[in-house]
Every structure is written in C-alpha cells, then in structure tokens.
PDB file of N, CA and C in Angstrom:
ATOM      1  N   UNK A 233      73.877  55.576 173.578  1.00  0.00           N
ATOM      2  CA  UNK A 233      75.250  55.962 173.375  1.00  0.00           C
ATOM      3  C   UNK A 233      75.311  57.478 173.194  1.00  0.00           C
ATOM      4  N   UNK A 234      76.278  58.104 173.809  1.00  0.00           N
ATOM      5  CA  UNK A 234      76.372  59.560 173.713  1.00  0.00           C
ATOM      6  C   UNK A 234      77.126  59.973 172.456  1.00  0.00           C
ATOM      7  N   UNK A 235      76.891  61.214 172.043  1.00  0.00           N
ATOM      8  CA  UNK A 235      77.617  61.756 170.893  1.00  0.00           C
ATOM      9  C   UNK A 235      79.111  61.819 171.167  1.00  0.00           C
ATOM     10  N   UNK A 236      79.484  62.027 172.422  1.00  0.00           N
ATOM     11  CA  UNK A 236      80.901  62.128 172.777  1.00  0.00           C
ATOM     12  C   UNK A 236      81.632  60.818 172.485  1.00  0.00           C
ATOM     13  N   UNK A 237      81.005  59.679 172.751  1.00  0.00           N
ATOM     14  CA  UNK A 237      81.627  58.389 172.445  1.00  0.00           C
ATOM     15  C   UNK A 237      81.820  58.216 170.946  1.00  0.00           C
ATOM     16  N   UNK A 238      80.876  58.690 170.150  1.00  0.00           N
ATOM     17  CA  UNK A 238      80.972  58.558 168.703  1.00  0.00           C
ATOM     18  C   UNK A 238      82.059  59.454 168.107  1.00  0.00           C
ATOM     19  N   UNK A 239      82.537  60.444 168.845  1.00  0.00           N
ATOM     20  CA  UNK A 239      83.573  61.349 168.358  1.00  0.00           C
ATOM     21  C   UNK A 239      84.978  60.795 168.585  1.00  0.00           C
ATOM     22  N   UNK A 240      85.099  59.716 169.361  1.00  0.00           N
ATOM     23  CA  UNK A 240      86.399  59.122 169.645  1.00  0.00           C
ATOM     24  C   UNK A 240      86.627  57.950 168.701  1.00  0.00           C
ATOM     25  N   UNK A 241      87.690  58.002 167.877  1.00  0.00           N
ATOM     26  CA  UNK A 241      87.930  56.897 166.948  1.00  0.00           C
ATOM     27  C   UNK A 241      88.324  55.621 167.688  1.00  0.00           C
ATOM     28  N   UNK A 242      87.888  54.479 167.159  1.00  0.00           N
ATOM     29  CA  UNK A 242      88.312  53.197 167.719  1.00  0.00           C
ATOM     30  C   UNK A 242      89.636  52.763 167.097  1.00  0.00           C
ATOM     31  N   UNK A 243      89.942  53.292 165.916  1.00  0.00           N
ATOM     32  CA  UNK A 243      91.243  53.101 165.266  1.00  0.00           C
ATOM     33  C   UNK A 243      91.685  54.457 164.749  1.00  0.00           C
ATOM     34  N   UNK A 244      92.919  54.820 165.069  1.00  0.00           N
ATOM     35  CA  UNK A 244      93.430  56.098 164.575  1.00  0.00           C
ATOM     36  C   UNK A 244      94.894  55.934 164.178  1.00  0.00           C
ATOM     37  N   UNK A 245      95.198  56.300 162.938  1.00  0.00           N
ATOM     38  CA  UNK A 245      96.561  56.259 162.416  1.00  0.00           C
ATOM     39  C   UNK A 245      96.951  57.680 162.032  1.00  0.00           C
ATOM     40  N   UNK A 246      98.181  58.055 162.353  1.00  0.00           N
ATOM     41  CA  UNK A 246      98.634  59.413 162.025  1.00  0.00           C
ATOM     42  C   UNK A 246     100.019  59.359 161.410  1.00  0.00           C
ATOM     43  N   UNK A 247     100.180  60.109 160.325  1.00  0.00           N
ATOM     44  CA  UNK A 247     101.465  60.301 159.661  1.00  0.00           C
ATOM     45  C   UNK A 247     102.127  58.972 159.271  1.00  0.00           C
ATOM     46  N   UNK A 248     101.348  58.071 158.686  1.00  0.00           N
ATOM     47  CA  UNK A 248     101.860  56.764 158.278  1.00  0.00           C
ATOM     48  C   UNK A 248     102.767  56.927 157.065  1.00  0.00           C
ATOM     49  N   UNK A 249     103.906  56.236 157.111  1.00  0.00           N
ATOM     50  CA  UNK A 249     104.872  56.248 156.013  1.00  0.00           C
ATOM     51  C   UNK A 249     105.258  54.810 155.692  1.00  0.00           C
ATOM     52  N   UNK A 250     105.498  54.535 154.421  1.00  0.00           N
ATOM     53  CA  UNK A 250     105.987  53.219 153.996  1.00  0.00           C
ATOM     54  C   UNK A 250     106.927  53.426 152.825  1.00  0.00           C
ATOM     55  N   UNK A 251     108.091  52.816 152.913  1.00  0.00           N
ATOM     56  CA  UNK A 251     109.093  52.898 151.854  1.00  0.00           C
ATOM     57  C   UNK A 251     109.582  51.493 151.545  1.00  0.00           C
ATOM     58  N   UNK A 252     109.690  51.180 150.263  1.00  0.00           N
ATOM     59  CA  UNK A 252     110.258  49.913 149.826  1.00  0.00           C
ATOM     60  C   UNK A 252     111.655  50.171 149.282  1.00  0.00           C
ATOM     61  N   UNK A 253     112.567  49.248 149.546  1.00  0.00           N
ATOM     62  CA  UNK A 253     113.899  49.327 148.963  1.00  0.00           C
ATOM     63  C   UNK A 253     113.881  48.545 147.661  1.00  0.00           C
ATOM     64  N   UNK A 254     114.288  49.206 146.578  1.00  0.00           N
ATOM     65  CA  UNK A 254     114.369  48.592 145.257  1.00  0.00           C
ATOM     66  C   UNK A 254     115.823  48.718 144.816  1.00  0.00           C
ATOM     67  N   UNK A 255     116.561  47.623 144.957  1.00  0.00           N
ATOM     68  CA  UNK A 255     118.002  47.700 144.687  1.00  0.00           C
ATOM     69  C   UNK A 255     118.655  48.635 145.680  1.00  0.00           C
ATOM     70  N   UNK A 256     119.280  49.689 145.184  1.00  0.00           N
ATOM     71  CA  UNK A 256     119.922  50.665 146.073  1.00  0.00           C
ATOM     72  C   UNK A 256     119.036  51.886 146.321  1.00  0.00           C
ATOM     73  N   UNK A 257     117.848  51.892 145.724  1.00  0.00           N
ATOM     74  CA  UNK A 257     116.940  53.040 145.847  1.00  0.00           C
ATOM     75  C   UNK A 257     115.852  52.799 146.884  1.00  0.00           C
ATOM     76  N   UNK A 258     115.461  53.850 147.578  1.00  0.00           N
ATOM     77  CA  UNK A 258     114.291  53.821 148.457  1.00  0.00           C
ATOM     78  C   UNK A 258     113.108  54.390 147.682  1.00  0.00           C
ATOM     79  N   UNK A 259     112.006  53.631 147.647  1.00  0.00           N
ATOM     80  CA  UNK A 259     110.814  54.037 146.904  1.00  0.00           C
ATOM     81  C   UNK A 259     109.683  54.325 147.888  1.00  0.00           C
ATOM     82  N   UNK A 260     109.421  55.606 148.203  1.00  0.00           N
ATOM     83  CA  UNK A 260     108.324  55.922 149.125  1.00  0.00           C
ATOM     84  C   UNK A 260     106.977  55.693 148.440  1.00  0.00           C
ATOM     85  N   UNK A 261     106.108  54.932 149.104  1.00  0.00           N
ATOM     86  CA  UNK A 261     104.787  54.647 148.533  1.00  0.00           C
ATOM     87  C   UNK A 261     103.654  55.249 149.367  1.00  0.00           C
ATOM     88  N   UNK A 262     103.905  55.528 150.626  1.00  0.00           N
ATOM     89  CA  UNK A 262     102.952  56.237 151.483  1.00  0.00           C
ATOM     90  C   UNK A 262     103.714  57.315 152.237  1.00  0.00           C
ATOM     91  N   UNK A 263     103.094  58.483 152.376  1.00  0.00           N
ATOM     92  CA  UNK A 263     103.740  59.565 153.116  1.00  0.00           C
ATOM     93  C   UNK A 263     102.666  60.464 153.715  1.00  0.00           C
ATOM     94  N   UNK A 264     102.670  60.563 155.045  1.00  0.00           N
ATOM     95  CA  UNK A 264     101.754  61.471 155.729  1.00  0.00           C
ATOM     96  C   UNK A 264     100.297  61.054 155.690  1.00  0.00           C
ATOM     97  N   UNK A 265     100.019  59.751 155.753  1.00  0.00           N
ATOM     98  CA  UNK A 265      98.641  59.259 155.701  1.00  0.00           C
ATOM     99  C   UNK A 265      98.026  59.289 157.099  1.00  0.00           C
ATOM    100  N   UNK A 266      96.839  59.878 157.219  1.00  0.00           N
ATOM    101  CA  UNK A 266      96.059  59.884 158.457  1.00  0.00           C
ATOM    102  C   UNK A 266      94.749  59.142 158.210  1.00  0.00           C
ATOM    103  N   UNK A 267      94.298  58.385 159.208  1.00  0.00           N
ATOM    104  CA  UNK A 267      93.042  57.643 159.087  1.00  0.00           C
ATOM    105  C   UNK A 267      92.395  57.534 160.454  1.00  0.00           C
ATOM    106  N   UNK A 268      91.112  57.834 160.522  1.00  0.00           N
ATOM    107  CA  UNK A 268      90.329  57.640 161.744  1.00  0.00           C
ATOM    108  C   UNK A 268      89.096  56.828 161.389  1.00  0.00           C
ATOM    109  N   UNK A 269      88.840  55.784 162.170  1.00  0.00           N
ATOM    110  CA  UNK A 269      87.649  54.957 161.988  1.00  0.00           C
ATOM    111  C   UNK A 269      86.873  54.989 163.299  1.00  0.00           C
ATOM    112  N   UNK A 270      85.593  55.323 163.184  1.00  0.00           N
ATOM    113  CA  UNK A 270      84.741  55.471 164.357  1.00  0.00           C
ATOM    114  C   UNK A 270      83.816  54.273 164.503  1.00  0.00           C
ATOM    115  N   UNK A 271      83.319  54.067 165.711  1.00  0.00           N
ATOM    116  CA  UNK A 271      82.410  52.963 165.986  1.00  0.00           C
ATOM    117  C   UNK A 271      81.252  52.982 164.995  1.00  0.00           C
ATOM    118  N   UNK A 272      80.981  51.822 164.405  1.00  0.00           N
ATOM    119  CA  UNK A 272      79.894  51.695 163.449  1.00  0.00           C
ATOM    120  C   UNK A 272      80.321  51.894 162.003  1.00  0.00           C
ATOM    121  N   UNK A 273      81.532  52.397 161.781  1.00  0.00           N
ATOM    122  CA  UNK A 273      82.033  52.580 160.420  1.00  0.00           C
ATOM    123  C   UNK A 273      82.755  51.317 159.961  1.00  0.00           C
ATOM    124  N   UNK A 274      82.817  51.139 158.658  1.00  0.00           N
ATOM    125  CA  UNK A 274      83.583  50.037 158.076  1.00  0.00           C
ATOM    126  C   UNK A 274      84.590  50.625 157.103  1.00  0.00           C
ATOM    127  N   UNK A 275      85.719  49.952 156.983  1.00  0.00           N
ATOM    128  CA  UNK A 275      86.752  50.380 156.035  1.00  0.00           C
ATOM    129  C   UNK A 275      87.313  49.142 155.360  1.00  0.00           C
ATOM    130  N   UNK A 276      87.765  49.311 154.132  1.00  0.00           N
ATOM    131  CA  UNK A 276      88.358  48.201 153.388  1.00  0.00           C
ATOM    132  C   UNK A 276      89.591  48.701 152.650  1.00  0.00           C
ATOM    133  N   UNK A 277      90.583  47.846 152.573  1.00  0.00           N
ATOM    134  CA  UNK A 277      91.768  48.125 151.768  1.00  0.00           C
ATOM    135  C   UNK A 277      91.649  47.260 150.526  1.00  0.00           C
ATOM    136  N   UNK A 278      91.579  47.904 149.374  1.00  0.00           N
ATOM    137  CA  UNK A 278      91.384  47.172 148.127  1.00  0.00           C
ATOM    138  C   UNK A 278      92.510  47.478 147.154  1.00  0.00           C
ATOM    139  N   UNK A 279      92.685  46.591 146.220  1.00  0.00           N
ATOM    140  CA  UNK A 279      93.691  46.795 145.190  1.00  0.00           C
ATOM    141  C   UNK A 279      93.913  45.512 144.422  1.00  0.00           C
ATOM    142  N   UNK A 280      94.755  45.607 143.425  1.00  0.00           N
ATOM    143  CA  UNK A 280      95.021  44.446 142.586  1.00  0.00           C
ATOM    144  C   UNK A 280      95.809  43.387 143.348  1.00  0.00           C
ATOM    145  N   UNK A 281      95.685  42.164 142.901  1.00  0.00           N
ATOM    146  CA  UNK A 281      96.459  41.073 143.467  1.00  0.00           C
ATOM    147  C   UNK A 281      97.945  41.366 143.274  1.00  0.00           C
ATOM    148  N   UNK A 282      98.710  41.209 144.342  1.00  0.00           N
ATOM    149  CA  UNK A 282     100.137  41.500 144.274  1.00  0.00           C
ATOM    150  C   UNK A 282     100.466  42.968 144.419  1.00  0.00           C
ATOM    151  N   UNK A 283      99.454  43.768 144.772  1.00  0.00           N
ATOM    152  CA  UNK A 283      99.647  45.212 144.866  1.00  0.00           C
ATOM    153  C   UNK A 283     100.216  45.702 146.183  1.00  0.00           C
ATOM    154  N   UNK A 284     100.507  44.816 147.119  1.00  0.00           N
ATOM    155  CA  UNK A 284     101.141  45.222 148.365  1.00  0.00           C
ATOM    156  C   UNK A 284     100.202  45.677 149.464  1.00  0.00           C
ATOM    157  N   UNK A 285      98.967  45.209 149.445  1.00  0.00           N
ATOM    158  CA  UNK A 285      98.009  45.610 150.481  1.00  0.00           C
ATOM    159  C   UNK A 285      98.473  45.087 151.815  1.00  0.00           C
TER     160      UNK A 285
END
C-alpha cells in the first residue's frame, strides 16, 4: 500500500453542527466539528447512557 492511499481519509466530516430544540430555545451541542478517519484507524463514540450519542 502506498503512503498516498494512507493520506486519504475513508471517513471525513467537516463543520458538523447539531442543535436540539428545548421548548422555544435552540440548544447548540456541536459546532464546527471536523473528523478524519484513515484506513487502519479505529474510532469510538462514548458517553453516558441517555447522553445522545
């Protein structure tokens, strides 16, 4: 495998935003999140039960 292939992410997220509506209010919980995952890497989303993963 070439180094060039390893430089290209297999998953790439850019400028991710998430907002929840709470009554009449908007509650931003993510803003401007970037993530790149390359071949051979592992990632996990962790948090408490009921935490909105």
